[in-house]
Amino acid sequence: SFAEDLFAQAKRAGRTSGRERLTDRSSRLLAQAQALAPYKYEPIADLGMLYTWWATATTDREIMDARGRTADKYYEQVLTLSPNHVNFWTERAYVNMRVLNRLEAAEKYIKRAVDLDPTYSWSHKVAGDCYYAMGKSRKDRSAAPDDFKQAIREYEEAVRTARRNDPVSLADCHLAASRAYAEAGDADKARAHAKAAADEGAPRARTAPSRNHVESPERRPSRPGSVYVPPEDSQGENTE
């Protein structure tokens, strides 16, 4: 659609002013599409995706939170229309983890995604990121090792189930596993995963190319480009 084309242009825009203008126009067009067809899930899901990406494109905490909350509301809406869509549960978990720092909510949503399709690498990767973030944020450090163990289990599943057209690359999964093993004190496995990541080549660009890894069409309908920003490369864009 024209709105999706504008969004794609916004993600490629070099200047912050151009990116903001294109993203704002895209959001207004998608909102109009939603108003015209309130029971179609595609415009609502696209608005969630857009506001998630838009939130990660700023360093202003107040703006980031506002956009993240807007994205979460759209995912809440779309999941009432398409409650078994693995990507939407994963994306809702992601925005709660990465943008809003609601880790318990993110854990609940990503568990739902993994239950729906335990063979989907991206869901396992986001689950691992969630448990890793929990471990890093614990004030009581005695509980952190259990979080890192959970993260490792999810990252290993992400590696095992990875497919070439998933929204996150195998190199990303190996790098995440390496980081978690390092936190858990297993230097040998940390090095092994780091080497595997290097053998795979450079991790995928920050914006994933597709949501279209479809094995069960009724569970993962065809979708436009997804957003994925690795936590270790999560700083916002500079303004000009």
mmCIF file of C-alpha atoms in Angstrom:
data_model
loop_
_atom_site.group_PDB
_atom_site.id
_atom_site.type_symbol
_atom_site.label_atom_id
_atom_site.label_comp_id
_atom_site.label_asym_id
_atom_site.label_seq_id
_atom_site.Cartn_x
_atom_site.Cartn_y
_atom_site.Cartn_z
ATOM 1 C CA SER A 1 0.000 0.000 0.000
ATOM 2 C CA PHE A 2 0.999 3.657 -0.326
ATOM 3 C CA ALA A 3 1.252 3.960 3.478
ATOM 4 C CA GLU A 4 3.636 0.998 3.609
ATOM 5 C CA ASP A 5 5.730 2.553 0.825
ATOM 6 C CA LEU A 6 5.982 5.776 2.829
ATOM 7 C CA PHE A 7 6.994 3.812 5.922
ATOM 8 C CA ALA A 8 9.708 2.022 3.941
ATOM 9 C CA GLN A 9 10.975 5.405 2.716
ATOM 10 C CA ALA A 10 10.976 6.734 6.275
ATOM 11 C CA LYS A 11 13.175 3.861 7.473
ATOM 12 C CA ARG A 12 15.669 4.673 4.710
ATOM 13 C CA ALA A 13 15.591 8.436 5.248
ATOM 14 C CA GLY A 14 18.937 9.919 6.215
ATOM 15 C CA ARG A 15 17.632 13.064 7.909
ATOM 16 C CA THR A 16 15.506 12.990 11.036
ATOM 17 C CA SER A 17 13.159 15.664 9.649
ATOM 18 C CA GLY A 18 12.428 13.616 6.534
ATOM 19 C CA ARG A 19 11.985 10.435 8.554
ATOM 20 C CA GLU A 20 9.529 12.116 10.924
ATOM 21 C CA ARG A 21 7.514 13.641 8.080
ATOM 22 C CA LEU A 22 7.208 10.373 6.168
ATOM 23 C CA THR A 23 6.414 8.345 9.279
ATOM 24 C CA ASP A 24 3.743 10.808 10.396
ATOM 25 C CA ARG A 25 2.120 10.716 6.942
ATOM 26 C CA SER A 26 2.222 6.934 6.909
ATOM 27 C CA SER A 27 0.589 6.748 10.352
ATOM 28 C CA ARG A 28 -2.226 9.070 9.259
ATOM 29 C CA LEU A 29 -2.915 7.032 6.131
ATOM 30 C CA LEU A 30 -2.962 3.790 8.102
ATOM 31 C CA ALA A 31 -5.309 5.340 10.661
ATOM 32 C CA GLN A 32 -7.640 6.345 7.822
ATOM 33 C CA ALA A 33 -7.498 2.789 6.474
ATOM 34 C CA GLN A 34 -8.355 1.461 9.932
ATOM 35 C CA ALA A 35 -11.332 3.807 10.213
ATOM 36 C CA LEU A 36 -12.640 2.650 6.835
ATOM 37 C CA ALA A 37 -12.261 -1.037 7.701
ATOM 38 C CA PRO A 38 -12.276 -1.347 11.520
ATOM 39 C CA TYR A 39 -12.536 -5.149 11.466
ATOM 40 C CA LYS A 40 -9.517 -5.706 9.213
ATOM 41 C CA TYR A 41 -6.413 -6.471 11.225
ATOM 42 C CA GLU A 42 -3.770 -5.400 8.683
ATOM 43 C CA PRO A 43 -3.898 -1.589 9.181
ATOM 44 C CA ILE A 44 -3.998 -1.993 12.972
ATOM 45 C CA ALA A 45 -1.005 -4.342 12.977
ATOM 46 C CA ASP A 46 0.875 -2.022 10.636
ATOM 47 C CA LEU A 47 0.229 0.885 13.019
ATOM 48 C CA GLY A 48 1.647 -1.180 15.869
ATOM 49 C CA MET A 49 4.710 -1.989 13.792
ATOM 50 C CA LEU A 50 5.123 1.642 12.717
ATOM 51 C CA TYR A 51 4.892 3.088 16.229
ATOM 52 C CA THR A 52 7.287 0.453 17.564
ATOM 53 C CA TRP A 53 9.891 1.406 14.979
ATOM 54 C CA TRP A 54 9.170 5.109 15.503
ATOM 55 C CA ALA A 55 9.727 4.704 19.232
ATOM 56 C CA THR A 56 13.149 3.106 18.689
ATOM 57 C CA ALA A 57 14.130 5.956 16.341
ATOM 58 C CA THR A 58 14.293 8.572 19.099
ATOM 59 C CA THR A 59 16.456 9.129 22.163
ATOM 60 C CA ASP A 60 13.789 11.258 23.885
ATOM 61 C CA ARG A 61 12.455 9.018 26.670
ATOM 62 C CA GLU A 62 9.086 10.768 26.912
ATOM 63 C CA ILE A 63 8.447 10.521 23.154
ATOM 64 C CA MET A 64 9.680 6.928 23.108
ATOM 65 C CA ASP A 65 7.275 5.946 25.907
ATOM 66 C CA ALA A 66 4.327 7.683 24.237
ATOM 67 C CA ARG A 67 4.957 5.945 20.924
ATOM 68 C CA GLY A 68 5.519 2.633 22.680
ATOM 69 C CA ARG A 69 2.215 2.906 24.534
ATOM 70 C CA THR A 70 0.472 3.718 21.262
ATOM 71 C CA ALA A 71 2.039 0.659 19.619
ATOM 72 C CA ASP A 72 0.959 -1.545 22.523
ATOM 73 C CA LYS A 73 -2.648 -0.325 22.241
ATOM 74 C CA TYR A 74 -2.688 -1.216 18.551
ATOM 75 C CA TYR A 75 -1.343 -4.696 19.305
ATOM 76 C CA GLU A 76 -3.983 -5.125 21.982
ATOM 77 C CA GLN A 77 -6.633 -4.272 19.381
ATOM 78 C CA VAL A 78 -5.251 -6.479 16.626
ATOM 79 C CA LEU A 79 -4.941 -9.477 18.933
ATOM 80 C CA THR A 80 -8.666 -9.331 19.625
ATOM 81 C CA LEU A 81 -9.181 -9.753 15.860
ATOM 82 C CA SER A 82 -6.383 -12.262 15.250
ATOM 83 C CA PRO A 83 -5.641 -13.935 18.606
ATOM 84 C CA ASN A 84 -3.502 -16.778 17.219
ATOM 85 C CA HIS A 85 -1.093 -14.683 15.159
ATOM 86 C CA VAL A 86 2.407 -15.535 16.398
ATOM 87 C CA ASN A 87 4.024 -12.397 15.011
ATOM 88 C CA PHE A 88 1.601 -10.056 16.756
ATOM 89 C CA TRP A 89 2.224 -11.682 20.148
ATOM 90 C CA THR A 90 5.979 -11.534 19.509
ATOM 91 C CA GLU A 91 5.848 -7.905 18.421
ATOM 92 C CA ARG A 92 3.748 -6.950 21.436
ATOM 93 C CA ALA A 93 6.259 -8.664 23.695
ATOM 94 C CA TYR A 94 9.057 -6.834 21.912
ATOM 95 C CA VAL A 95 7.609 -3.339 22.322
ATOM 96 C CA ASN A 96 6.873 -3.996 26.011
ATOM 97 C CA MET A 97 10.421 -5.260 26.562
ATOM 98 C CA ARG A 98 12.485 -2.963 24.356
ATOM 99 C CA VAL A 99 10.542 0.303 24.531
ATOM 100 C CA LEU A 100 8.368 0.266 27.662
ATOM 101 C CA ASN A 101 10.547 -1.876 29.945
ATOM 102 C CA ARG A 102 7.485 -3.854 31.044
ATOM 103 C CA LEU A 103 9.338 -7.119 31.388
ATOM 104 C CA GLU A 104 6.626 -9.117 33.164
ATOM 105 C CA ALA A 105 4.091 -8.176 30.486
ATOM 106 C CA ALA A 106 6.625 -9.001 27.783
ATOM 107 C CA GLU A 107 7.219 -12.416 29.347
ATOM 108 C CA LYS A 108 3.474 -13.150 29.332
ATOM 109 C CA TYR A 109 3.088 -12.192 25.672
ATOM 110 C CA ILE A 110 6.152 -14.041 24.448
ATOM 111 C CA LYS A 111 5.119 -17.216 26.278
ATOM 112 C CA ARG A 112 1.875 -17.064 24.325
ATOM 113 C CA ALA A 113 3.803 -16.733 21.061
ATOM 114 C CA VAL A 114 6.078 -19.679 21.857
ATOM 115 C CA ASP A 115 3.092 -21.802 22.880
ATOM 116 C CA LEU A 116 1.401 -21.045 19.556
ATOM 117 C CA ASP A 117 4.449 -22.018 17.502
ATOM 118 C CA PRO A 118 7.463 -23.518 19.309
ATOM 119 C CA THR A 119 9.340 -23.812 15.996
ATOM 120 C CA TYR A 120 9.576 -20.063 15.324
ATOM 121 C CA SER A 121 13.107 -18.777 15.885
ATOM 122 C CA TRP A 122 12.196 -15.116 16.256
ATOM 123 C CA SER A 123 9.821 -15.788 19.169
ATOM 124 C CA HIS A 124 12.554 -17.733 20.978
ATOM 125 C CA LYS A 125 15.039 -14.928 20.321
ATOM 126 C CA VAL A 126 12.690 -12.301 21.799
ATOM 127 C CA ALA A 127 11.988 -14.618 24.748
ATOM 128 C CA GLY A 128 15.729 -14.908 25.334
ATOM 129 C CA ASP A 129 16.100 -11.126 25.162
ATOM 130 C CA CYS A 130 13.308 -10.769 27.724
ATOM 131 C CA TYR A 131 14.925 -13.134 30.236
ATOM 132 C CA TYR A 132 18.339 -11.589 29.610
ATOM 133 C CA ALA A 133 16.901 -8.125 30.350
ATOM 134 C CA MET A 134 15.300 -9.490 33.519
ATOM 135 C CA GLY A 135 18.648 -10.839 34.664
ATOM 136 C CA LYS A 136 20.431 -7.557 33.993
ATOM 137 C CA SER A 137 17.765 -5.503 35.770
ATOM 138 C CA ARG A 138 17.552 -7.554 38.990
ATOM 139 C CA LYS A 139 18.373 -5.642 42.148
ATOM 140 C CA ASP A 140 18.620 -8.993 43.896
ATOM 141 C CA ARG A 141 21.534 -10.435 41.931
ATOM 142 C CA SER A 142 21.013 -13.894 43.449
ATOM 143 C CA ALA A 143 18.018 -14.385 41.127
ATOM 144 C CA ALA A 144 19.840 -13.282 37.981
ATOM 145 C CA PRO A 145 21.526 -16.645 37.201
ATOM 146 C CA ASP A 146 18.118 -18.298 36.754
ATOM 147 C CA ASP A 147 17.130 -15.579 34.281
ATOM 148 C CA PHE A 148 20.317 -16.094 32.292
ATOM 149 C CA LYS A 149 19.724 -19.852 32.240
ATOM 150 C CA GLN A 150 16.248 -19.224 30.842
ATOM 151 C CA ALA A 151 17.706 -16.840 28.282
ATOM 152 C CA ILE A 152 20.251 -19.468 27.235
ATOM 153 C CA ARG A 153 17.527 -22.079 26.737
ATOM 154 C CA GLU A 154 15.561 -19.709 24.519
ATOM 155 C CA TYR A 155 18.613 -18.608 22.525
ATOM 156 C CA GLU A 156 19.613 -22.217 21.933
ATOM 157 C CA GLU A 157 16.097 -22.893 20.633
ATOM 158 C CA ALA A 158 16.370 -19.812 18.430
ATOM 159 C CA VAL A 159 19.597 -21.186 16.961
ATOM 160 C CA ARG A 160 18.109 -24.656 16.524
ATOM 161 C CA THR A 161 14.949 -23.469 14.771
ATOM 162 C CA ALA A 162 16.443 -20.617 12.719
ATOM 163 C CA ARG A 163 15.503 -20.391 9.053
ATOM 164 C CA ARG A 164 16.958 -18.084 6.457
ATOM 165 C CA ASN A 165 13.873 -15.876 6.023
ATOM 166 C CA ASP A 166 13.065 -15.440 9.726
ATOM 167 C CA PRO A 167 12.948 -11.828 11.014
ATOM 168 C CA VAL A 168 16.176 -12.386 12.970
ATOM 169 C CA SER A 169 19.367 -13.889 11.592
ATOM 170 C CA LEU A 170 21.233 -16.932 12.862
ATOM 171 C CA ALA A 171 24.240 -14.696 13.554
ATOM 172 C CA ASP A 172 22.079 -12.549 15.869
ATOM 173 C CA CYS A 173 20.936 -15.675 17.729
ATOM 174 C CA HIS A 174 24.510 -16.901 18.193
ATOM 175 C CA LEU A 175 25.658 -13.473 19.419
ATOM 176 C CA ALA A 176 22.823 -13.304 21.930
ATOM 177 C CA ALA A 177 23.630 -16.809 23.171
ATOM 178 C CA SER A 178 27.298 -15.848 23.524
ATOM 179 C CA ARG A 179 26.374 -12.854 25.651
ATOM 180 C CA ALA A 180 24.090 -14.920 27.905
ATOM 181 C CA TYR A 181 26.683 -17.662 28.388
ATOM 182 C CA ALA A 182 29.227 -14.996 29.331
ATOM 183 C CA GLU A 183 26.835 -13.656 31.995
ATOM 184 C CA ALA A 184 26.316 -17.221 33.243
ATOM 185 C CA GLY A 185 30.081 -17.687 33.571
ATOM 186 C CA ASP A 186 30.503 -20.274 30.792
ATOM 187 C CA ALA A 187 33.383 -18.771 28.814
ATOM 188 C CA ASP A 188 33.864 -21.796 26.542
ATOM 189 C CA LYS A 189 30.301 -21.785 25.246
ATOM 190 C CA ALA A 190 30.357 -18.000 25.000
ATOM 191 C CA ARG A 191 33.400 -18.237 22.721
ATOM 192 C CA ALA A 192 31.860 -21.074 20.699
ATOM 193 C CA HIS A 193 28.728 -19.053 19.943
ATOM 194 C CA ALA A 194 30.765 -15.943 19.168
ATOM 195 C CA LYS A 195 32.785 -17.958 16.653
ATOM 196 C CA ALA A 196 29.586 -19.403 15.151
ATOM 197 C CA ALA A 197 28.230 -15.880 14.767
ATOM 198 C CA ALA A 198 31.417 -14.773 13.023
ATOM 199 C CA ASP A 199 31.238 -17.794 10.716
ATOM 200 C CA GLU A 200 27.676 -16.814 9.772
ATOM 201 C CA GLY A 201 28.783 -13.330 8.787
ATOM 202 C CA ALA A 202 27.492 -9.915 9.826
ATOM 203 C CA PRO A 203 24.243 -9.817 11.818
ATOM 204 C CA ARG A 204 21.178 -8.670 9.928
ATOM 205 C CA ALA A 205 20.392 -4.998 9.574
ATOM 206 C CA ARG A 206 18.304 -3.414 12.321
ATOM 207 C CA THR A 207 15.041 -3.560 10.380
ATOM 208 C CA ALA A 208 14.038 -7.089 9.473
ATOM 209 C CA PRO A 209 12.895 -7.630 5.875
ATOM 210 C CA SER A 210 9.897 -9.844 6.342
ATOM 211 C CA ARG A 211 7.186 -11.286 8.546
ATOM 212 C CA ASN A 212 6.418 -13.829 5.833
ATOM 213 C CA HIS A 213 7.929 -17.026 7.252
ATOM 214 C CA VAL A 214 4.657 -18.899 6.943
ATOM 215 C CA GLU A 215 4.274 -22.555 7.795
ATOM 216 C CA SER A 216 0.717 -22.401 9.162
ATOM 217 C CA PRO A 217 -1.094 -19.671 7.197
ATOM 218 C CA GLU A 218 -3.931 -19.528 9.701
ATOM 219 C CA ARG A 219 -1.401 -18.774 12.442
ATOM 220 C CA ARG A 220 0.996 -16.509 10.575
ATOM 221 C CA PRO A 221 -0.811 -14.775 7.707
ATOM 222 C CA SER A 222 1.360 -12.998 5.145
ATOM 223 C CA ARG A 223 2.585 -9.675 6.546
ATOM 224 C CA PRO A 224 4.701 -6.756 5.369
ATOM 225 C CA GLY A 225 8.165 -5.967 6.726
ATOM 226 C CA SER A 226 8.704 -6.444 10.429
ATOM 227 C CA VAL A 227 10.663 -4.348 12.857
ATOM 228 C CA TYR A 228 13.420 -5.807 14.954
ATOM 229 C CA VAL A 229 16.101 -3.852 16.799
ATOM 230 C CA PRO A 230 18.657 -5.960 18.680
ATOM 231 C CA PRO A 231 18.970 -4.783 22.305
ATOM 232 C CA GLU A 232 22.729 -4.489 22.022
ATOM 233 C CA ASP A 233 22.297 -1.979 19.172
ATOM 234 C CA SER A 234 19.324 -0.103 20.508
ATOM 235 C CA GLN A 235 20.414 3.489 20.755
ATOM 236 C CA GLY A 236 18.207 6.008 18.977
ATOM 237 C CA GLU A 237 19.132 7.996 15.894
ATOM 238 C CA ASN A 238 20.947 11.280 16.062
ATOM 239 C CA THR A 239 19.018 14.369 15.059
ATOM 240 C CA GLU A 240 20.204 16.787 12.448
#
